XYZ file of C-alpha atoms in Angstrom:
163
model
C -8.320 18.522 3.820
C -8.202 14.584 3.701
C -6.641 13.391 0.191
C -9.136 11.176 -1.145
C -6.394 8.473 -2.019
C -4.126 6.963 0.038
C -0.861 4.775 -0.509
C 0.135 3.141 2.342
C 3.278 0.665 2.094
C 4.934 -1.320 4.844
C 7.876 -3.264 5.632
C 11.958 -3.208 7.108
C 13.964 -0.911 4.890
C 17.175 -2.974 6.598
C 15.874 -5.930 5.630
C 16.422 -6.469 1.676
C 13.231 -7.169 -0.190
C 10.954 -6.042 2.326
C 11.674 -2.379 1.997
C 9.901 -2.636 -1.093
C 6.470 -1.030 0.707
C 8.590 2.099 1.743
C 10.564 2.121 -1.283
C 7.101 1.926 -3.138
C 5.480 4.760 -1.135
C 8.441 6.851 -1.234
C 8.833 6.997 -5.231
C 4.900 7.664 -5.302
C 5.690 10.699 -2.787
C 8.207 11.946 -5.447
C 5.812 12.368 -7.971
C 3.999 14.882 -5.795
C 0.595 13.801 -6.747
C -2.491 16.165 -6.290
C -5.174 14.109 -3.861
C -2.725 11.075 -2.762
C -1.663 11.067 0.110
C 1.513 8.645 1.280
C 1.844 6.804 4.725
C 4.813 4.134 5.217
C 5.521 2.155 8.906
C 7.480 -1.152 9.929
C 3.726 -2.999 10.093
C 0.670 -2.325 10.141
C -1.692 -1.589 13.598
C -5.239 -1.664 14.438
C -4.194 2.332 14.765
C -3.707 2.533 10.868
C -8.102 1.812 10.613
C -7.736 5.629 11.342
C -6.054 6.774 8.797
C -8.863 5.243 6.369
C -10.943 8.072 7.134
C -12.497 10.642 4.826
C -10.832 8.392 1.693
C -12.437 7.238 -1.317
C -9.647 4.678 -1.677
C -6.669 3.105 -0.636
C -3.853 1.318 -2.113
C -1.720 -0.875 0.510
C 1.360 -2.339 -0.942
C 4.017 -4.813 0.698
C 6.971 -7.204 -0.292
C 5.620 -10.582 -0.557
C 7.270 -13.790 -1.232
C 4.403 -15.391 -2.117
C 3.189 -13.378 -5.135
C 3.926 -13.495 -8.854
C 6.781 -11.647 -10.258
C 6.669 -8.623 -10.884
C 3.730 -8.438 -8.522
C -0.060 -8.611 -7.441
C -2.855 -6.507 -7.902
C -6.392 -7.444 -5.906
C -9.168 -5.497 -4.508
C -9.516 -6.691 -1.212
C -12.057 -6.281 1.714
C -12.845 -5.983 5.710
C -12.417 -9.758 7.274
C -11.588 -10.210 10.747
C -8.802 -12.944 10.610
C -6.278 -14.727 12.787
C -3.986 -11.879 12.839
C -6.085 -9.812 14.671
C -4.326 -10.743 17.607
C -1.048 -11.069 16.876
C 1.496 -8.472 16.884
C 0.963 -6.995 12.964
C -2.361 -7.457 11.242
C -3.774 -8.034 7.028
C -5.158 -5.216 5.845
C -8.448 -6.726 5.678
C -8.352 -6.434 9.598
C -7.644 -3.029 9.175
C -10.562 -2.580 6.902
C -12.713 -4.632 9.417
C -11.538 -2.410 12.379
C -12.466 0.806 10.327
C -16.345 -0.504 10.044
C -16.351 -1.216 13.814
C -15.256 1.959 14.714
C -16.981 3.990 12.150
C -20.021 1.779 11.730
C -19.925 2.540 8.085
C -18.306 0.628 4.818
C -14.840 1.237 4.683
C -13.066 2.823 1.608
C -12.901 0.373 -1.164
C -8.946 -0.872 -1.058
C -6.637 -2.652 -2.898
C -3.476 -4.408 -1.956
C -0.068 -4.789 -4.079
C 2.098 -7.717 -3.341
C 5.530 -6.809 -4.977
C 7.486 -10.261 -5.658
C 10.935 -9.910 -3.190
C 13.439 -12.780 -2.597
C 15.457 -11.547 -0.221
C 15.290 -10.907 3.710
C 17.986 -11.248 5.095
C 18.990 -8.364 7.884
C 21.102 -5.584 6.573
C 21.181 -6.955 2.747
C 20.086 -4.038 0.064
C 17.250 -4.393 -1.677
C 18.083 -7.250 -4.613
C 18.300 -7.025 -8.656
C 14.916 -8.922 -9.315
C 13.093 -6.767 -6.620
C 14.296 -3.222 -8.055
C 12.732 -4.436 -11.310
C 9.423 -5.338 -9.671
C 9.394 -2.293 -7.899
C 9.559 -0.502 -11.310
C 6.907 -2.500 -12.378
C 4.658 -1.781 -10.190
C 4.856 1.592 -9.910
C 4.163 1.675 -13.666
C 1.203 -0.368 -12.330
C 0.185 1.940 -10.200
C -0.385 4.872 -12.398
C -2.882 2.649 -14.271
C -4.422 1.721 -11.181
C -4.791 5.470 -10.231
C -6.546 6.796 -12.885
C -8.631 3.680 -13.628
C -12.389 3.224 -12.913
C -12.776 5.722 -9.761
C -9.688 7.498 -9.935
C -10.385 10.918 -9.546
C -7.270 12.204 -9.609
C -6.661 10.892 -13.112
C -6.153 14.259 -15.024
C -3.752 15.213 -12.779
C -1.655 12.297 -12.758
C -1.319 12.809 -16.360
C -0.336 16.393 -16.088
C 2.295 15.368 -13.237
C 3.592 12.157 -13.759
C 7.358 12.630 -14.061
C 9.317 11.119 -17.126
C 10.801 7.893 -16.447
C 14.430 7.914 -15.088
């Protein structure tokens, strides 16, 4: 059976800041959430349109230097862009390779942009960025049982105490 959400985060754990996807996913995968279902990987690939399937909707998250501290929330949708040939692609290429392939609308999605500063290889994961990781996991759980989450009642009846 296909959970009918999935969290997919990406990004270098050995690179600072931009483990915050992984670090994301894996703290969701911790609270052992009925109907989510947790993917994680260095990038995303045209591959990952596959794992779209059977979802009613999908939550990708990533470090982002760009975004507002503690981080972003927007619904986003299927584009064909420049990075569709380049070595990693948006998820709105992802979205846009799901409707070629499946010739139907893909899942509605959202992607979270957690604020990180640093890169750099082999630093940990900084101050400012464990605290917008916090954030937006807090985030998340009002994301997940907002308008079309279905899994709300048991995110209530599972979500761990905070730490």
């Amino acid at each position: 059976m296909i959970a009918p959400v999935l969290v997919f985060g990406w990004g270098n754990p050995s690179r600072g800041d931009d483990a915050l996807g992984p670090l994301f996913v894996e703290a969701v995968e911790a609270m052992k959430l009925p109907g989510v279902e947790c993917l994680t990987d260095f990038q995303l690939q045209v591959e990952h349109a596959l794992d779209l399937k059977g979802r009613e909707r999908v939550l990708f998250v990533d470090a982002s230097a760009d975004a507002a501290a503690p981080y972003e929330l927007k619904r986003i949708e299927a584009a064909r862009d420049a990075s569709f040939t380049s070595h990693a692609v948006s998820p709105q290429t992802i979205l846009q390779v799901f409707e070629a392939l499946e010739g139907a609308t893909a899942p509605p999605a959202w992607l979270l942009a957690v604020r990180g500063d640093l890169w750099e290889l082999g630093a940990p994961l900084g101050a400012c960025a464990r605290g917008n990781l916090d954030a937006a996991l807090a985030g998340f759980t009002t994301w997940l049982s907002g308008p079309g989450g279905k899994v709300s009642a048991a995110l209530k009846s599972s979500t761990p105490a905070a730490a």
